[in-house]
PDB file of C-alpha atoms in Angstrom:
ATOM      1  CA  ASP A1048      23.816   4.303 -68.096  1.00 83.00           C
ATOM      2  CA  SER A1049      20.106   4.366 -66.495  1.00 86.00           C
ATOM      3  CA  GLY A1050      19.644   0.739 -67.208  1.00 93.00           C
ATOM      4  CA  VAL A1051      16.753   1.322 -68.958  1.00 96.00           C
ATOM      5  CA  THR A1052      16.868   0.394 -72.869  1.00 97.00           C
ATOM      6  CA  GLN A1053      14.762   2.212 -75.375  1.00 97.00           C
ATOM      7  CA  THR A1054      14.738   1.178 -79.092  1.00 97.00           C
ATOM      8  CA  PRO A1055      14.627   2.429 -81.531  1.00 97.00           C
ATOM      9  CA  LYS A1056      16.849   5.818 -81.131  1.00 96.00           C
ATOM     10  CA  HIS A1057      15.432   7.425 -83.763  1.00 96.00           C
ATOM     11  CA  LEU A1058      12.137   7.213 -86.259  1.00 97.00           C
ATOM     12  CA  ILE A1059      11.171   8.926 -89.069  1.00 97.00           C
ATOM     13  CA  THR A1060       7.857   7.993 -90.700  1.00 97.00           C
ATOM     14  CA  ALA A1061       4.992   9.798 -92.692  1.00 97.00           C
ATOM     15  CA  THR A1062       1.831  11.075 -91.348  1.00 97.00           C
ATOM     16  CA  GLY A1063      -0.949   8.686 -90.927  1.00 97.00           C
ATOM     17  CA  GLN A1064       0.973   5.607 -90.248  1.00 98.00           C
ATOM     18  CA  ARG A1065       1.686   3.359 -86.983  1.00 98.00           C
ATOM     19  CA  VAL A1066       4.858   2.657 -84.984  1.00 98.00           C
ATOM     20  CA  THR A1067       5.628   1.195 -82.285  1.00 98.00           C
ATOM     21  CA  LEU A1068       8.222   2.399 -79.257  1.00 98.00           C
ATOM     22  CA  ARG A1069       9.801  -0.339 -77.079  1.00 98.00           C
ATOM     23  CA  CYS A1070      11.189  -0.054 -73.698  1.00 98.00           C
ATOM     24  CA  SER A1071      13.181  -2.562 -71.365  1.00 98.00           C
ATOM     25  CA  PRO A1072      13.261  -1.523 -67.972  1.00 97.00           C
ATOM     26  CA  ARG A1073      16.108  -1.835 -65.530  1.00 96.00           C
ATOM     27  CA  SER A1074      16.260  -5.328 -64.243  1.00 93.00           C
ATOM     28  CA  GLY A1075      13.779  -5.613 -60.907  1.00 90.00           C
ATOM     29  CA  ASP A1076      11.789  -2.883 -61.921  1.00 93.00           C
ATOM     30  CA  LEU A1077       8.171  -3.438 -61.956  1.00 91.00           C
ATOM     31  CA  SER A1078       7.027   0.040 -62.707  1.00 91.00           C
ATOM     32  CA  VAL A1079       7.376   1.355 -66.200  1.00 94.00           C
ATOM     33  CA  TYR A1080       6.429   4.988 -67.127  1.00 94.00           C
ATOM     34  CA  TRP A1081       6.058   6.718 -70.495  1.00 96.00           C
ATOM     35  CA  TYR A1082       6.779  10.456 -71.156  1.00 95.00           C
ATOM     36  CA  GLN A1083       6.084  12.742 -74.507  1.00 96.00           C
ATOM     37  CA  GLN A1084       8.655  15.442 -74.562  1.00 94.00           C
ATOM     38  CA  SER A1085       8.086  18.547 -77.267  1.00 89.00           C
ATOM     39  CA  LEU A1086       9.457  22.033 -76.910  1.00 80.00           C
ATOM     40  CA  ASP A1087       6.155  23.368 -76.640  1.00 76.00           C
ATOM     41  CA  GLN A1088       4.295  21.083 -74.039  1.00 76.00           C
ATOM     42  CA  GLY A1089       7.341  20.249 -71.991  1.00 83.00           C
ATOM     43  CA  LEU A1090       7.474  16.739 -70.610  1.00 89.00           C
ATOM     44  CA  GLN A1091       3.994  15.190 -70.471  1.00 91.00           C
ATOM     45  CA  PHE A1092       3.136  11.862 -68.845  1.00 90.00           C
ATOM     46  CA  LEU A1093       1.270   9.311 -70.965  1.00 94.00           C
ATOM     47  CA  ILE A1094       0.720   6.421 -69.278  1.00 92.00           C
ATOM     48  CA  GLN A1095       2.216   3.978 -66.518  1.00 91.00           C
ATOM     49  CA  TYR A1096       1.904   0.543 -65.550  1.00 92.00           C
ATOM     50  CA  TYR A1097       2.950  -1.588 -62.485  1.00 90.00           C
ATOM     51  CA  ASN A1098       3.481  -5.365 -63.178  1.00 91.00           C
ATOM     52  CA  GLY A1099       1.658  -5.566 -66.380  1.00 93.00           C
ATOM     53  CA  GLU A1100      -1.553  -3.688 -65.012  1.00 92.00           C
ATOM     54  CA  GLU A1101      -2.397   0.198 -65.972  1.00 91.00           C
ATOM     55  CA  ARG A1102      -1.858   2.246 -62.819  1.00 87.00           C
ATOM     56  CA  ALA A1103      -2.346   5.682 -64.321  1.00 86.00           C
ATOM     57  CA  LYS A1104      -3.073   7.460 -67.192  1.00 87.00           C
ATOM     58  CA  GLY A1105      -2.263  11.082 -68.172  1.00 86.00           C
ATOM     59  CA  ASN A1106      -2.559  13.140 -71.255  1.00 81.00           C
ATOM     60  CA  ILE A1107      -2.336  10.149 -73.724  1.00 92.00           C
ATOM     61  CA  LEU A1108      -4.032  10.563 -77.039  1.00 94.00           C
ATOM     62  CA  GLU A1109      -6.948   7.787 -77.982  1.00 96.00           C
ATOM     63  CA  ARG A1110      -4.342   6.838 -80.602  1.00 97.00           C
ATOM     64  CA  PHE A1111      -2.049   5.906 -78.363  1.00 97.00           C
ATOM     65  CA  SER A1112      -1.871   3.004 -76.662  1.00 97.00           C
ATOM     66  CA  ALA A1113       0.668   1.013 -74.290  1.00 97.00           C
ATOM     67  CA  GLN A1114       1.102  -2.437 -72.530  1.00 97.00           C
ATOM     68  CA  GLN A1115       3.286  -4.147 -70.649  1.00 97.00           C
ATOM     69  CA  PHE A1116       4.384  -7.708 -71.113  1.00 96.00           C
ATOM     70  CA  PRO A1117       4.955 -10.639 -68.584  1.00 95.00           C
ATOM     71  CA  ASP A1118       8.819 -10.056 -68.671  1.00 95.00           C
ATOM     72  CA  LEU A1119       8.010  -6.434 -68.008  1.00 95.00           C
ATOM     73  CA  HIS A1120       9.027  -4.884 -71.208  1.00 96.00           C
ATOM     74  CA  SER A1121       6.576  -2.005 -72.610  1.00 98.00           C
ATOM     75  CA  GLU A1122       5.796  -1.049 -75.825  1.00 98.00           C
ATOM     76  CA  LEU A1123       4.196   2.282 -76.708  1.00 98.00           C
ATOM     77  CA  ASN A1124       2.144   2.254 -80.278  1.00 98.00           C
ATOM     78  CA  LEU A1125       1.628   5.641 -81.710  1.00 98.00           C
ATOM     79  CA  SER A1126      -1.378   5.418 -84.814  1.00 97.00           C
ATOM     80  CA  SER A1127      -2.700   7.758 -87.184  1.00 97.00           C
ATOM     81  CA  LEU A1128       0.473   9.912 -86.952  1.00 98.00           C
ATOM     82  CA  GLU A1129      -0.014  13.543 -87.269  1.00 97.00           C
ATOM     83  CA  LEU A1130       2.804  16.182 -87.861  1.00 96.00           C
ATOM     84  CA  GLY A1131       2.750  17.134 -84.099  1.00 94.00           C
ATOM     85  CA  ASP A1132       3.162  14.111 -82.703  1.00 96.00           C
ATOM     86  CA  SER A1133       6.782  14.476 -83.670  1.00 96.00           C
ATOM     87  CA  ALA A1134       8.703  14.572 -79.983  1.00 96.00           C
ATOM     88  CA  LEU A1135      10.828  12.788 -77.745  1.00 95.00           C
ATOM     89  CA  TYR A1136       9.531   9.929 -76.587  1.00 97.00           C
ATOM     90  CA  PHE A1137      10.769   8.716 -73.068  1.00 96.00           C
ATOM     91  CA  CYS A1138      10.292   5.282 -70.794  1.00 96.00           C
ATOM     92  CA  ALA A1139      11.115   5.310 -67.501  1.00 95.00           C
ATOM     93  CA  SER A1140      11.177   2.657 -64.814  1.00 94.00           C
ATOM     94  CA  SER A1141      11.182   1.950 -60.836  1.00 91.00           C
ATOM     95  CA  ARG A1142      11.263  -0.667 -58.199  1.00 86.00           C
ATOM     96  CA  ILE A1143       7.736   0.062 -57.040  1.00 74.00           C
ATOM     97  CA  TRP A1144       4.947   2.683 -57.838  1.00 66.00           C
ATOM     98  CA  GLU A1145       5.529   5.330 -55.534  1.00 71.00           C
ATOM     99  CA  GLY A1146       8.354   7.060 -53.658  1.00 75.00           C
ATOM    100  CA  THR A1147      10.826   5.657 -55.517  1.00 81.00           C
ATOM    101  CA  GLU A1148      12.785   7.781 -58.184  1.00 87.00           C
ATOM    102  CA  ALA A1149      12.527   6.741 -62.032  1.00 90.00           C
ATOM    103  CA  PHE A1150      15.551   5.993 -64.274  1.00 94.00           C
ATOM    104  CA  PHE A1151      14.756   7.133 -67.488  1.00 95.00           C
ATOM    105  CA  GLY A1152      15.946   5.622 -71.136  1.00 96.00           C
ATOM    106  CA  GLN A1153      17.883   7.755 -73.703  1.00 94.00           C
ATOM    107  CA  GLY A1154      14.668   8.471 -75.606  1.00 95.00           C
ATOM    108  CA  THR A1155      12.915   7.749 -78.914  1.00 97.00           C
ATOM    109  CA  ARG A1156      13.098  10.712 -81.358  1.00 96.00           C
ATOM    110  CA  LEU A1157      10.167  10.211 -83.421  1.00 97.00           C
ATOM    111  CA  THR A1158       9.971  12.456 -86.683  1.00 97.00           C
ATOM    112  CA  VAL A1159       6.647  12.236 -88.647  1.00 97.00           C
ATOM    113  CA  VAL A1160       7.104  14.051 -92.087  1.00 97.00           C
TER     114      VAL A1160
ATOM    115  CA  ALA B1451      -4.800  17.824 -59.027  1.00 71.00           C
ATOM    116  CA  GLN B1452      -1.361  18.064 -58.116  1.00 78.00           C
ATOM    117  CA  SER B1453       1.108  20.346 -60.141  1.00 86.00           C
ATOM    118  CA  VAL B1454       4.492  21.471 -60.020  1.00 92.00           C
ATOM    119  CA  ALA B1455       5.631  25.108 -61.287  1.00 95.00           C
ATOM    120  CA  GLN B1456       8.951  26.034 -62.147  1.00 96.00           C
ATOM    121  CA  PRO B1457       8.819  30.090 -62.650  1.00 96.00           C
ATOM    122  CA  GLU B1458      11.944  30.637 -64.544  1.00 96.00           C
ATOM    123  CA  ASP B1459      12.369  29.170 -67.577  1.00 95.00           C
ATOM    124  CA  GLN B1460      16.419  30.319 -67.817  1.00 97.00           C
ATOM    125  CA  VAL B1461      18.910  30.895 -64.731  1.00 98.00           C
ATOM    126  CA  ASN B1462      22.325  32.564 -65.315  1.00 97.00           C
ATOM    127  CA  VAL B1463      25.057  32.286 -62.909  1.00 98.00           C
ATOM    128  CA  ALA B1464      28.688  32.804 -62.752  1.00 98.00           C
ATOM    129  CA  GLU B1465      31.003  29.773 -62.133  1.00 97.00           C
ATOM    130  CA  GLY B1466      31.529  29.632 -58.652  1.00 97.00           C
ATOM    131  CA  ASN B1467      28.758  31.255 -57.574  1.00 97.00           C
ATOM    132  CA  PRO B1468      25.812  29.799 -55.500  1.00 97.00           C
ATOM    133  CA  LEU B1469      22.963  28.758 -57.807  1.00 97.00           C
ATOM    134  CA  THR B1470      19.144  28.323 -57.096  1.00 97.00           C
ATOM    135  CA  VAL B1471      16.759  26.904 -59.168  1.00 98.00           C
ATOM    136  CA  LYS B1472      13.181  27.296 -58.144  1.00 98.00           C
ATOM    137  CA  CYS B1473      10.356  25.390 -57.737  1.00 97.00           C
ATOM    138  CA  THR B1474       6.636  25.135 -56.072  1.00 96.00           C
ATOM    139  CA  TYR B1475       3.983  22.627 -55.773  1.00 93.00           C
ATOM    140  CA  SER B1476       0.550  22.345 -55.303  1.00 90.00           C
ATOM    141  CA  VAL B1477      -1.064  19.519 -53.691  1.00 83.00           C
ATOM    142  CA  SER B1478      -3.847  18.512 -51.183  1.00 78.00           C
ATOM    143  CA  GLY B1479      -2.029  15.899 -49.593  1.00 77.00           C
ATOM    144  CA  ASN B1480       1.675  15.065 -48.672  1.00 77.00           C
ATOM    145  CA  PRO B1481       3.626  15.367 -51.309  1.00 82.00           C
ATOM    146  CA  TYR B1482       6.804  13.314 -52.701  1.00 89.00           C
ATOM    147  CA  LEU B1483       9.397  15.761 -54.452  1.00 93.00           C
ATOM    148  CA  PHE B1484      11.994  14.972 -57.075  1.00 95.00           C
ATOM    149  CA  TRP B1485      14.694  17.229 -58.720  1.00 97.00           C
ATOM    150  CA  TYR B1486      15.850  15.647 -62.090  1.00 96.00           C
ATOM    151  CA  VAL B1487      18.431  16.921 -64.643  1.00 96.00           C
ATOM    152  CA  GLN B1488      18.603  16.209 -68.591  1.00 94.00           C
ATOM    153  CA  TYR B1489      21.721  16.986 -70.449  1.00 91.00           C
ATOM    154  CA  PRO B1490      21.480  17.500 -74.201  1.00 86.00           C
ATOM    155  CA  ASN B1491      20.477  14.378 -76.124  1.00 80.00           C
ATOM    156  CA  ARG B1492      20.063  12.449 -72.915  1.00 85.00           C
ATOM    157  CA  GLY B1493      17.506  11.158 -70.725  1.00 88.00           C
ATOM    158  CA  LEU B1494      16.597  12.600 -67.540  1.00 93.00           C
ATOM    159  CA  GLN B1495      18.522  11.711 -64.534  1.00 94.00           C
ATOM    160  CA  PHE B1496      17.547  11.399 -60.790  1.00 93.00           C
ATOM    161  CA  LEU B1497      19.187  14.284 -58.217  1.00 96.00           C
ATOM    162  CA  LEU B1498      17.376  14.092 -55.087  1.00 95.00           C
ATOM    163  CA  LYS B1499      14.191  13.276 -53.400  1.00 93.00           C
ATOM    164  CA  TYR B1500      11.915  14.390 -50.359  1.00 92.00           C
ATOM    165  CA  ILE B1501       9.872  12.033 -49.311  1.00 87.00           C
ATOM    166  CA  THR B1502       9.378  12.877 -45.484  1.00 83.00           C
ATOM    167  CA  GLY B1503      11.971  14.055 -42.336  1.00 84.00           C
ATOM    168  CA  ASP B1504      14.607  16.289 -42.669  1.00 88.00           C
ATOM    169  CA  ASN B1505      13.890  19.537 -44.901  1.00 91.00           C
ATOM    170  CA  LEU B1506      17.140  19.658 -46.529  1.00 95.00           C
ATOM    171  CA  VAL B1507      17.716  17.003 -48.871  1.00 95.00           C
ATOM    172  CA  LYS B1508      21.111  16.209 -50.064  1.00 95.00           C
ATOM    173  CA  GLY B1509      21.774  14.748 -53.548  1.00 93.00           C
ATOM    174  CA  SER B1510      24.062  13.811 -56.220  1.00 91.00           C
ATOM    175  CA  TYR B1511      26.754  16.310 -57.741  1.00 92.00           C
ATOM    176  CA  GLY B1512      26.692  18.279 -54.525  1.00 95.00           C
ATOM    177  CA  PHE B1513      23.287  19.566 -55.048  1.00 97.00           C
ATOM    178  CA  GLU B1514      20.791  20.085 -52.235  1.00 97.00           C
ATOM    179  CA  ALA B1515      17.076  21.031 -52.015  1.00 97.00           C
ATOM    180  CA  GLU B1516      14.816  22.563 -49.579  1.00 95.00           C
ATOM    181  CA  PHE B1517      11.288  21.645 -48.652  1.00 94.00           C
ATOM    182  CA  ASN B1518       9.312  24.551 -47.526  1.00 94.00           C
ATOM    183  CA  LYS B1519       5.769  23.229 -46.436  1.00 91.00           C
ATOM    184  CA  SER B1520       4.659  26.401 -45.532  1.00 92.00           C
ATOM    185  CA  GLN B1521       5.884  28.171 -48.829  1.00 94.00           C
ATOM    186  CA  THR B1522       5.251  25.273 -50.776  1.00 93.00           C
ATOM    187  CA  SER B1523       8.423  25.000 -52.261  1.00 96.00           C
ATOM    188  CA  PHE B1524      11.274  22.781 -53.047  1.00 97.00           C
ATOM    189  CA  HIS B1525      14.197  24.926 -54.478  1.00 98.00           C
ATOM    190  CA  LEU B1526      17.321  23.450 -55.924  1.00 98.00           C
ATOM    191  CA  LYS B1527      20.507  24.666 -54.734  1.00 98.00           C
ATOM    192  CA  LYS B1528      24.178  24.317 -54.874  1.00 97.00           C
ATOM    193  CA  PRO B1529      27.167  26.613 -52.925  1.00 97.00           C
ATOM    194  CA  SER B1530      29.179  26.986 -55.944  1.00 97.00           C
ATOM    195  CA  ALA B1531      28.203  26.030 -59.434  1.00 97.00           C
ATOM    196  CA  LEU B1532      30.434  24.284 -62.219  1.00 97.00           C
ATOM    197  CA  VAL B1533      30.214  24.983 -66.073  1.00 96.00           C
ATOM    198  CA  SER B1534      29.299  21.806 -66.070  1.00 95.00           C
ATOM    199  CA  ASP B1535      26.152  21.913 -64.317  1.00 96.00           C
ATOM    200  CA  SER B1536      24.753  23.691 -67.398  1.00 96.00           C
ATOM    201  CA  ALA B1537      21.892  21.695 -68.169  1.00 96.00           C
ATOM    202  CA  LEU B1538      17.937  21.384 -67.952  1.00 96.00           C
ATOM    203  CA  TYR B1539      16.390  20.889 -64.842  1.00 97.00           C
ATOM    204  CA  PHE B1540      13.067  19.448 -63.829  1.00 96.00           C
ATOM    205  CA  CYS B1541      11.040  19.737 -60.801  1.00 96.00           C
ATOM    206  CA  ALA B1542       8.822  16.642 -60.195  1.00 94.00           C
ATOM    207  CA  ILE B1543       5.727  15.850 -57.715  1.00 90.00           C
ATOM    208  CA  GLU B1544       4.208  12.548 -56.939  1.00 85.00           C
ATOM    209  CA  TYR B1545       1.249  12.268 -55.138  1.00 72.00           C
ATOM    210  CA  SER B1546       0.362   9.482 -53.079  1.00 59.00           C
ATOM    211  CA  GLY B1547      -3.635   9.563 -53.282  1.00 56.00           C
ATOM    212  CA  ALA B1548      -5.889   6.659 -53.212  1.00 53.00           C
ATOM    213  CA  GLY B1549      -6.010   4.501 -56.644  1.00 55.00           C
ATOM    214  CA  SER B1550      -4.436   7.146 -58.547  1.00 55.00           C
ATOM    215  CA  TYR B1551      -0.661   8.149 -58.900  1.00 65.00           C
ATOM    216  CA  GLN B1552       1.632   9.932 -61.642  1.00 75.00           C
ATOM    217  CA  LEU B1553       4.594  11.660 -61.577  1.00 81.00           C
ATOM    218  CA  THR B1554       4.203  15.112 -62.827  1.00 86.00           C
ATOM    219  CA  PHE B1555       7.151  17.264 -64.172  1.00 91.00           C
ATOM    220  CA  GLY B1556       7.332  21.019 -64.377  1.00 93.00           C
ATOM    221  CA  LYS B1557       8.519  22.836 -67.237  1.00 93.00           C
ATOM    222  CA  GLY B1558      12.130  22.838 -67.078  1.00 95.00           C
ATOM    223  CA  THR B1559      14.571  25.482 -65.788  1.00 96.00           C
ATOM    224  CA  LYS B1560      17.277  25.880 -68.416  1.00 96.00           C
ATOM    225  CA  LEU B1561      20.466  26.261 -65.887  1.00 97.00           C
ATOM    226  CA  SER B1562      23.554  28.208 -67.823  1.00 97.00           C
ATOM    227  CA  VAL B1563      26.865  28.488 -65.689  1.00 97.00           C
ATOM    228  CA  ILE B1564      28.812  31.319 -67.118  1.00 96.00           C
ATOM    229  CA  PRO B1565      32.859  30.574 -67.022  1.00 95.00           C
TER     230      PRO B1565
END
C-alpha cells in the first residue's frame, strides 16, 4: 500500500459528461501529480501541484482541470468527455517537488461510452 | 526539453539469468533519474533513483542501475531474474530547471521472465 488513495477505482460514463477524480496523498506529502495512462500514449504527465499551487503542466487538455485543496487532497476534473479519454488516471505524491520519489495510487479506470 | 527513451518494448529472459532493461535520456542539465515497476492492475512502484554520487545505484528487490553520463544511459539490471520480476518497467527523468519541473516517463518495457 503506497498510502496514496484514489477514488473511485472505476468509472463508466457517457460522452459529453463531466467527472471528478479524487486523490488523497500520503500523509505529509506536499506535491501531487496526475498522469494519464493509455495503451497508445503510454504514461502522460498531466499536471503537478505543490502545497496548493500549480507547479508544472504537461499534456493536459483544456477540457481537463485540477486543483489541490488546503488539506492537500487533489481533484482532477474531466469535462466534455470523449471516447478517447478512456484511460487509467493515476495520482502520485511526494514529499517535496524535486529529487524525491513519487508514490502512486492504484488509479481510476475511466471508461467513456 | 527533457526526454527519456526505452528502446525495447519487450524483454524476455530465462529465470536465473541476468536481466537488463535499457533507458537513455536527453537533458541539458543534470538529471534526476528513476526506475519504477508496474504490476498488472496496480499503480507504479518506486525501485531506485540516481540523484548524484556513485554511478551504481542499488534499489528494491535486488535491482540496480548504472548511470553513464557519457552514454546518457541509466540501464536497470538484476544479476538473477525471478518469474515474479515479470512486469512493466518505466524509466523516468526529472529535470531541475529554473521554474519548471516535471517527472517524465518512458513508454515502458514489458519484462517477461520465463520459467
